[in-house]
Amino acid sequence: MTQHSRDLSRRRLLFGTAALGAGALLTACTSNEANPTQAQTKAADPAGSAATPGKRVTIGFSAPAADHGWIAAITNNAKAQAGAYSDVEFKSVEAGADAAAQRAALSTLISQKPDVIVLLPHDGKELNAFGLEAMQAGIPVVNLDRAFPDARAYRLQIKGDNYGMGVSAATYMIEQFKAKGVSSPIIGEIPGIDSLELTQERSKGFADTLAAAGFKVANRRPAEFTADSGQQAAAQLLQALPKIDAIWNHDDDQGIGVLAAVNQANRKEFFMVGGAGSKKAMEDIQADNTVLKATVTYSPSMASSAISLARLIGQGRGMSDLVELQVPKEIVLASETITKENASNYLKLGF
C-alpha cells in the first residue's frame, strides 16, 4: 500500500465517507498549509509605538546600596528611564544591608499597591518568598539580575548571561592562545562573591569552554566585587603562579584593584580579560597600555530595559516589534566581547 493510500484509509476511519467529500475544504484549513494572517506576522498596530503615552503606572523599585559602580549604574539607569516617561511614577525603597532588611522594605511597598515592582534582590533565593507574595497580591514583579528560583515569583525576569560571560572570556583567550602558538597555557581566574549563583554560572561557562579546548584554570582566587578585594585576590594569585599566560577577572570594578596588584608586582607577561564593561575598563582597553586587553559585557543598561518593560506590563501592552500581545516571561542579554577594535562602540553603555 502506498503512503497516500494509507493516509486515505486513515481519514475514512476518522471521519467517515461523507467527510471525504469535503476533503478539499479540510485540506485548505490545516495549519501547516494556511497562510499566516497579518496579525500573526507583525504587530496588530504597526503604526503604534511603545513610547506613546498610555495609562499612568506606578513602578516600585529596590536595589542594594550603590557601593559598587555596577549597582550604582543599575539604580541611576532605572531612575533616568522612569523619568523619560510622562506616564510613570517611580517609587524607590531602600534595600537595606541584607536580604532581610530588603524584604521588610518591600513588604511596605506592597501595602502601597504599585502597578509593578522592579527588584534587584540582595539574593534571589532569599527574596523568592517576597516575589511570590507580591505576585499573589496581584502585583507583577520584574526580577532583575539575581534570579528567583521559582518562576511563579516573577512576571518577567531580565538578566545578563552569566554563563555566556564565561564562554565569551574563554573564547577570546583560546583565540589569543592559538594566535600566539601557546599550547599549554597557565590560566588564572579571579571571580566575585563565590556564594552567588551568578558567580558560579560565570565560572562554569569559563571552565566548560576551556575544557572543550583542552585547557583548565591553574589557580582561582575569589574576590568580593570591590577594588580592595580584587587587589588582595590578585596578589595571592600572582604569588601562587610565577608564570601566567592569561587571567579572567569577573568584574571591572574589582579589576581596578587587580590592575593595582599587577603593577605593584611588575608582572606583564600575561594578558587579562575583564567583566561587565565599565567605562574605565573600556578606556584602558582603548589606550592599550595595561595587561587588560578585553572585557565581556554584563551591562547595567538592563535596568533601563526593566523599567521600560515594567511600564508596558502595567499598561497591559506588548513590545511593539513583537507579534505577541504581552511582554515575554524571560529575557537574557547576550554577553559581548569588547576589544581595542570595537571599544568606541560600547563606551556609551559603560558605567
Tab-separated table of C-alpha atoms in Angstrom:
chain	number	residue	atom	x	y	z
A	1	MET	CA	0.000	0.000	0.000
A	2	THR	CA	1.322	3.472	-0.865
A	3	GLN	CA	1.660	6.261	1.724
A	4	HIS	CA	-1.202	8.087	0.008
A	5	SER	CA	-3.464	5.013	0.290
A	6	ARG	CA	-2.625	4.573	3.967
A	7	ASP	CA	-3.426	8.245	4.639
A	8	LEU	CA	-6.736	7.920	2.775
A	9	SER	CA	-7.738	4.817	4.747
A	10	ARG	CA	-6.898	6.569	7.986
A	11	ARG	CA	-9.104	9.516	7.065
A	12	ARG	CA	-12.032	7.191	6.237
A	13	LEU	CA	-11.718	5.612	9.677
A	14	LEU	CA	-11.607	9.003	11.391
A	15	PHE	CA	-14.205	10.945	9.506
A	16	GLY	CA	-16.344	8.506	7.523
A	17	THR	CA	-17.088	8.521	3.802
A	18	ALA	CA	-19.129	11.728	3.986
A	19	ALA	CA	-16.190	13.645	5.372
A	20	LEU	CA	-14.090	12.718	2.384
A	21	GLY	CA	-16.409	14.688	0.152
A	22	ALA	CA	-15.237	17.778	1.983
A	23	GLY	CA	-11.583	16.748	1.630
A	24	ALA	CA	-10.572	19.864	-0.263
A	25	LEU	CA	-12.035	22.075	2.421
A	26	LEU	CA	-10.339	20.117	5.211
A	27	THR	CA	-7.001	20.296	3.430
A	28	ALA	CA	-7.304	24.047	2.970
A	29	CYS	CA	-7.811	24.545	6.697
A	30	THR	CA	-4.788	22.632	8.025
A	31	SER	CA	-2.401	24.870	9.965
A	32	ASN	CA	0.689	23.719	8.092
A	33	GLU	CA	-0.718	24.961	4.793
A	34	ALA	CA	-2.742	28.033	5.728
A	35	ASN	CA	-1.162	31.427	5.139
A	36	PRO	CA	-0.499	33.392	8.356
A	37	THR	CA	-2.743	36.359	8.963
A	38	GLN	CA	-1.405	39.893	9.089
A	39	ALA	CA	-1.664	39.889	12.888
A	40	GLN	CA	0.459	36.735	13.040
A	41	THR	CA	3.328	38.294	11.117
A	42	LYS	CA	3.548	41.802	12.541
A	43	ALA	CA	2.239	43.903	15.390
A	44	ALA	CA	-1.508	44.475	15.395
A	45	ASP	CA	-0.839	48.229	15.328
A	46	PRO	CA	2.274	48.659	13.181
A	47	ALA	CA	1.933	52.443	13.271
A	48	GLY	CA	1.917	52.471	17.065
A	49	SER	CA	4.916	52.882	19.358
A	50	ALA	CA	5.618	51.637	22.848
A	51	ALA	CA	6.785	55.175	23.651
A	52	THR	CA	3.284	56.577	23.080
A	53	PRO	CA	1.879	57.612	26.494
A	54	GLY	CA	-0.641	55.203	27.970
A	55	LYS	CA	-2.300	54.548	31.299
A	56	ARG	CA	-0.360	56.081	34.199
A	57	VAL	CA	1.518	53.400	36.147
A	58	THR	CA	3.386	53.396	39.443
A	59	ILE	CA	6.591	51.357	39.415
A	60	GLY	CA	8.130	50.365	42.738
A	61	PHE	CA	11.892	49.812	42.689
A	62	SER	CA	14.509	48.350	45.008
A	63	ALA	CA	18.194	47.541	44.582
A	64	PRO	CA	21.104	47.112	47.022
A	65	ALA	CA	23.009	50.204	48.158
A	66	ALA	CA	25.214	51.736	45.480
A	67	ASP	CA	28.551	50.675	46.999
A	68	HIS	CA	29.690	49.288	43.645
A	69	GLY	CA	29.867	51.037	40.282
A	70	TRP	CA	27.663	48.485	38.547
A	71	ILE	CA	24.978	48.618	41.249
A	72	ALA	CA	25.071	52.428	41.224
A	73	ALA	CA	24.532	52.371	37.469
A	74	ILE	CA	21.562	49.994	37.904
A	75	THR	CA	19.771	52.466	40.179
A	76	ASN	CA	20.741	55.538	38.152
A	77	ASN	CA	19.622	53.931	34.897
A	78	ALA	CA	16.299	52.883	36.398
A	79	LYS	CA	15.565	56.397	37.675
A	80	ALA	CA	16.580	58.015	34.414
A	81	GLN	CA	14.470	55.641	32.332
A	82	ALA	CA	11.407	56.185	34.509
A	83	GLY	CA	11.919	59.952	34.163
A	84	ALA	CA	11.764	59.623	30.389
A	85	TYR	CA	8.081	58.609	30.546
A	86	SER	CA	5.304	61.062	31.350
A	87	ASP	CA	3.022	58.198	32.374
A	88	VAL	CA	5.324	56.622	35.010
A	89	GLU	CA	5.568	57.366	38.723
A	90	PHE	CA	8.770	55.948	40.217
A	91	LYS	CA	8.835	54.848	43.868
A	92	SER	CA	12.180	53.658	45.177
A	93	VAL	CA	12.603	51.926	48.548
A	94	GLU	CA	15.866	51.338	50.375
A	95	ALA	CA	17.172	47.799	50.137
A	96	GLY	CA	18.967	47.864	53.490
A	97	ALA	CA	22.136	45.991	54.339
A	98	ASP	CA	20.946	42.469	53.605
A	99	ALA	CA	18.111	40.354	52.225
A	100	ALA	CA	16.086	40.520	55.466
A	101	ALA	CA	16.162	44.328	55.505
A	102	GLN	CA	15.219	44.488	51.835
A	103	ARG	CA	12.357	42.079	52.467
A	104	ALA	CA	10.946	44.359	55.180
A	105	ALA	CA	11.157	47.438	52.941
A	106	LEU	CA	9.477	45.600	50.087
A	107	SER	CA	6.609	44.465	52.324
A	108	THR	CA	5.901	48.135	52.982
A	109	LEU	CA	5.965	48.737	49.242
A	110	ILE	CA	3.337	46.017	48.673
A	111	SER	CA	0.974	47.852	51.020
A	112	GLN	CA	1.256	50.914	48.762
A	113	LYS	CA	-0.038	48.787	45.857
A	114	PRO	CA	2.160	49.896	42.942
A	115	ASP	CA	1.214	48.624	39.500
A	116	VAL	CA	4.543	46.803	39.046
A	117	ILE	CA	7.655	46.175	41.155
A	118	VAL	CA	11.169	46.085	39.672
A	119	LEU	CA	13.563	44.364	42.035
A	120	LEU	CA	17.271	43.608	42.067
A	121	PRO	CA	17.456	41.420	45.171
A	122	HIS	CA	20.390	41.070	47.545
A	123	ASP	CA	19.949	37.345	46.972
A	124	GLY	CA	17.402	35.817	44.598
A	125	LYS	CA	16.861	32.675	46.673
A	126	GLU	CA	16.269	34.586	49.904
A	127	LEU	CA	13.861	37.063	48.297
A	128	ASN	CA	11.921	34.430	46.353
A	129	ALA	CA	9.192	34.427	49.027
A	130	PHE	CA	8.660	38.156	48.507
A	131	GLY	CA	8.235	37.646	44.784
A	132	LEU	CA	5.559	35.028	45.450
A	133	GLU	CA	3.807	37.322	47.938
A	134	ALA	CA	3.717	40.257	45.522
A	135	MET	CA	2.535	38.130	42.590
A	136	GLN	CA	-0.216	36.593	44.744
A	137	ALA	CA	-1.258	40.124	45.696
A	138	GLY	CA	-1.739	40.882	42.007
A	139	ILE	CA	1.403	42.999	41.637
A	140	PRO	CA	3.607	41.847	38.731
A	141	VAL	CA	7.284	41.543	39.659
A	142	VAL	CA	10.173	42.241	37.295
A	143	ASN	CA	13.113	40.284	38.700
A	144	LEU	CA	16.359	41.984	37.735
A	145	ASP	CA	19.752	40.245	37.511
A	146	ARG	CA	19.683	37.888	40.524
A	147	ALA	CA	17.152	35.246	39.632
A	148	PHE	CA	14.322	33.907	41.770
A	149	PRO	CA	14.413	30.088	41.642
A	150	ASP	CA	10.591	29.878	41.403
A	151	ALA	CA	9.120	31.046	38.090
A	152	ARG	CA	5.855	31.852	39.899
A	153	ALA	CA	7.691	34.600	41.821
A	154	TYR	CA	8.076	36.884	38.819
A	155	ARG	CA	6.176	38.107	35.796
A	156	LEU	CA	9.377	38.944	33.949
A	157	GLN	CA	12.977	38.055	34.606
A	158	ILE	CA	15.637	40.118	32.832
A	159	LYS	CA	19.308	39.449	33.386
A	160	GLY	CA	22.678	39.229	31.762
A	161	ASP	CA	24.097	35.945	30.519
A	162	ASN	CA	26.393	34.884	33.334
A	163	TYR	CA	27.262	31.532	31.791
A	164	GLY	CA	27.763	33.361	28.496
A	165	MET	CA	30.234	35.747	30.134
A	166	GLY	CA	32.441	32.790	30.967
A	167	VAL	CA	32.038	31.413	27.462
A	168	SER	CA	32.958	34.768	25.899
A	169	ALA	CA	36.000	35.270	28.155
A	170	ALA	CA	37.309	31.763	27.461
A	171	THR	CA	36.624	32.027	23.725
A	172	TYR	CA	38.670	35.219	23.500
A	173	MET	CA	41.514	33.603	25.437
A	174	ILE	CA	41.511	30.492	23.260
A	175	GLU	CA	41.722	32.654	20.134
A	176	GLN	CA	44.684	34.541	21.609
A	177	PHE	CA	46.481	31.342	22.629
A	178	LYS	CA	46.040	29.985	19.117
A	179	ALA	CA	47.353	33.202	17.557
A	180	LYS	CA	50.375	33.206	19.886
A	181	GLY	CA	51.055	29.478	19.498
A	182	VAL	CA	50.531	28.743	23.215
A	183	SER	CA	49.602	25.083	23.556
A	184	SER	CA	49.633	24.652	27.369
A	185	PRO	CA	48.540	27.992	28.838
A	186	ILE	CA	48.665	28.807	32.540
A	187	ILE	CA	45.324	30.464	33.309
A	188	GLY	CA	44.268	32.362	36.421
A	189	GLU	CA	40.741	33.309	37.459
A	190	ILE	CA	39.526	35.998	39.871
A	191	PRO	CA	35.753	35.603	40.358
A	192	GLY	CA	33.469	37.730	42.507
A	193	ILE	CA	31.482	36.525	45.522
A	194	ASP	CA	31.648	32.757	45.258
A	195	SER	CA	28.411	32.028	47.117
A	196	LEU	CA	26.324	33.814	44.475
A	197	GLU	CA	24.745	31.694	41.758
A	198	LEU	CA	25.767	34.255	39.130
A	199	THR	CA	29.440	33.802	40.041
A	200	GLN	CA	29.107	30.040	39.857
A	201	GLU	CA	27.464	30.302	36.420
A	202	ARG	CA	30.265	32.550	35.140
A	203	SER	CA	32.944	30.147	36.335
A	204	LYS	CA	31.130	27.167	34.842
A	205	GLY	CA	30.856	28.821	31.428
A	206	PHE	CA	34.557	29.641	31.615
A	207	ALA	CA	35.636	26.148	32.708
A	208	ASP	CA	33.384	24.354	30.221
A	209	THR	CA	34.669	26.365	27.264
A	210	LEU	CA	38.311	25.994	28.284
A	211	ALA	CA	37.831	22.248	28.765
A	212	ALA	CA	36.434	21.900	25.248
A	213	ALA	CA	39.773	23.258	24.002
A	214	GLY	CA	41.785	21.028	26.329
A	215	PHE	CA	42.649	23.795	28.832
A	216	LYS	CA	41.867	24.413	32.512
A	217	VAL	CA	42.265	27.039	35.233
A	218	ALA	CA	45.554	26.691	37.116
A	219	ASN	CA	44.604	28.884	40.082
A	220	ARG	CA	41.375	30.575	41.176
A	221	ARG	CA	41.156	33.295	43.870
A	222	PRO	CA	37.675	34.711	44.669
A	223	ALA	CA	37.218	38.403	45.456
A	224	GLU	CA	34.082	40.328	46.515
A	225	PHE	CA	33.330	42.708	43.626
A	226	THR	CA	35.366	45.515	45.232
A	227	ALA	CA	38.704	47.073	44.291
A	228	ASP	CA	40.268	46.209	47.669
A	229	SER	CA	39.259	42.567	47.498
A	230	GLY	CA	40.381	42.414	43.870
A	231	GLN	CA	43.817	43.659	44.834
A	232	GLN	CA	44.131	41.087	47.621
A	233	ALA	CA	42.966	38.195	45.443
A	234	ALA	CA	45.262	39.212	42.582
A	235	ALA	CA	48.262	39.499	44.902
A	236	GLN	CA	47.625	35.938	46.118
A	237	LEU	CA	47.165	34.668	42.569
A	238	LEU	CA	50.351	36.307	41.305
A	239	GLN	CA	52.303	34.888	44.218
A	240	ALA	CA	50.910	31.388	43.590
A	241	LEU	CA	51.733	31.464	39.873
A	242	PRO	CA	55.224	32.725	38.969
A	243	LYS	CA	54.321	32.391	35.273
A	244	ILE	CA	50.868	33.217	33.824
A	245	ASP	CA	49.542	33.383	30.273
A	246	ALA	CA	46.099	34.880	30.958
A	247	ILE	CA	43.742	35.935	33.767
A	248	TRP	CA	39.983	36.341	33.721
A	249	ASN	CA	38.762	38.842	36.299
A	250	HIS	CA	34.947	38.614	36.526
A	251	ASP	CA	34.263	42.234	37.453
A	252	ASP	CA	35.725	45.507	36.165
A	253	ASP	CA	35.221	47.332	39.488
A	254	GLN	CA	37.321	44.782	41.361
A	255	GLY	CA	39.584	44.900	38.296
A	256	ILE	CA	40.850	48.307	39.436
A	257	GLY	CA	42.419	46.530	42.408
A	258	VAL	CA	43.576	43.636	40.245
A	259	LEU	CA	45.494	46.009	37.963
A	260	ALA	CA	46.971	47.764	41.008
A	261	ALA	CA	48.332	44.417	42.257
A	262	VAL	CA	49.669	43.591	38.804
A	263	ASN	CA	51.512	46.914	38.611
A	264	GLN	CA	52.822	46.536	42.145
A	265	ALA	CA	54.210	43.090	41.281
A	266	ASN	CA	55.552	44.416	37.961
A	267	ARG	CA	54.068	41.460	36.085
A	268	LYS	CA	53.461	41.946	32.355
A	269	GLU	CA	53.919	38.509	30.825
A	270	PHE	CA	50.166	37.800	30.522
A	271	PHE	CA	47.000	39.416	29.200
A	272	MET	CA	43.778	39.929	31.153
A	273	VAL	CA	40.083	39.817	30.306
A	274	GLY	CA	37.649	41.789	32.454
A	275	GLY	CA	33.924	41.507	33.094
A	276	ALA	CA	30.776	43.700	32.986
A	277	GLY	CA	32.065	46.527	30.786
A	278	SER	CA	32.919	49.572	32.903
A	279	LYS	CA	33.806	52.839	31.216
A	280	LYS	CA	37.240	52.779	32.885
A	281	ALA	CA	37.931	49.270	31.576
A	282	MET	CA	36.933	50.276	28.057
A	283	GLU	CA	39.204	53.321	28.207
A	284	ASP	CA	42.108	51.175	29.408
A	285	ILE	CA	41.470	48.709	26.592
A	286	GLN	CA	41.425	51.552	24.059
A	287	ALA	CA	44.650	53.033	25.421
A	288	ASP	CA	46.277	49.589	25.251
A	289	ASN	CA	48.789	50.424	27.989
A	290	THR	CA	47.899	47.737	30.578
A	291	VAL	CA	47.575	43.949	30.582
A	292	LEU	CA	43.792	44.402	30.186
A	293	LYS	CA	43.038	43.616	26.546
A	294	ALA	CA	39.314	42.783	26.593
A	295	THR	CA	36.193	42.725	28.744
A	296	VAL	CA	32.946	40.775	28.376
A	297	THR	CA	29.697	42.644	28.883
A	298	TYR	CA	27.110	42.403	31.626
A	299	SER	CA	25.572	45.789	31.095
A	300	PRO	CA	23.618	47.711	33.776
A	301	SER	CA	21.533	49.035	30.873
A	302	MET	CA	19.301	46.066	31.785
A	303	ALA	CA	17.787	48.292	34.499
A	304	SER	CA	16.605	50.774	31.877
A	305	SER	CA	15.068	47.938	29.890
A	306	ALA	CA	13.434	46.557	33.066
A	307	ILE	CA	11.670	49.878	33.711
A	308	SER	CA	10.522	50.144	30.091
A	309	LEU	CA	9.108	46.633	30.168
A	310	ALA	CA	7.549	47.089	33.617
A	311	ARG	CA	5.686	50.096	32.205
A	312	LEU	CA	4.306	48.017	29.338
A	313	ILE	CA	3.288	45.239	31.734
A	314	GLY	CA	1.475	47.761	33.923
A	315	GLN	CA	-0.330	49.122	30.886
A	316	GLY	CA	-1.203	45.692	29.540
A	317	ARG	CA	0.803	46.285	26.385
A	318	GLY	CA	3.291	44.181	24.492
A	319	MET	CA	6.544	45.071	22.762
A	320	SER	CA	5.829	46.934	19.539
A	321	ASP	CA	8.221	44.888	17.404
A	322	LEU	CA	6.891	41.543	18.628
A	323	VAL	CA	3.690	39.894	17.437
A	324	GLU	CA	2.683	38.693	20.912
A	325	LEU	CA	0.318	40.927	22.881
A	326	GLN	CA	2.272	40.687	26.129
A	327	VAL	CA	5.874	41.203	27.253
A	328	PRO	CA	7.840	37.892	27.292
A	329	LYS	CA	8.422	35.961	30.510
A	330	GLU	CA	12.232	35.947	30.388
A	331	ILE	CA	14.914	38.000	28.663
A	332	VAL	CA	18.622	37.141	28.791
A	333	LEU	CA	21.033	39.713	27.376
A	334	ALA	CA	23.939	38.405	25.313
A	335	SER	CA	27.481	38.847	26.642
A	336	GLU	CA	29.609	40.591	24.049
A	337	THR	CA	33.396	40.883	23.892
A	338	ILE	CA	34.886	44.371	23.901
A	339	THR	CA	38.395	44.829	22.496
A	340	LYS	CA	40.504	47.732	21.295
A	341	GLU	CA	38.885	47.391	17.870
A	342	ASN	CA	35.282	47.924	19.000
A	343	ALA	CA	35.530	49.697	22.384
A	344	SER	CA	34.411	53.036	20.913
A	345	ASN	CA	31.044	51.478	20.016
A	346	TYR	CA	30.375	50.410	23.612
A	347	LEU	CA	31.608	53.414	25.603
A	348	LYS	CA	28.105	54.908	25.754
A	349	LEU	CA	26.964	51.830	27.719
A	350	GLY	CA	29.895	51.876	30.155
A	351	PHE	CA	29.241	52.582	33.829
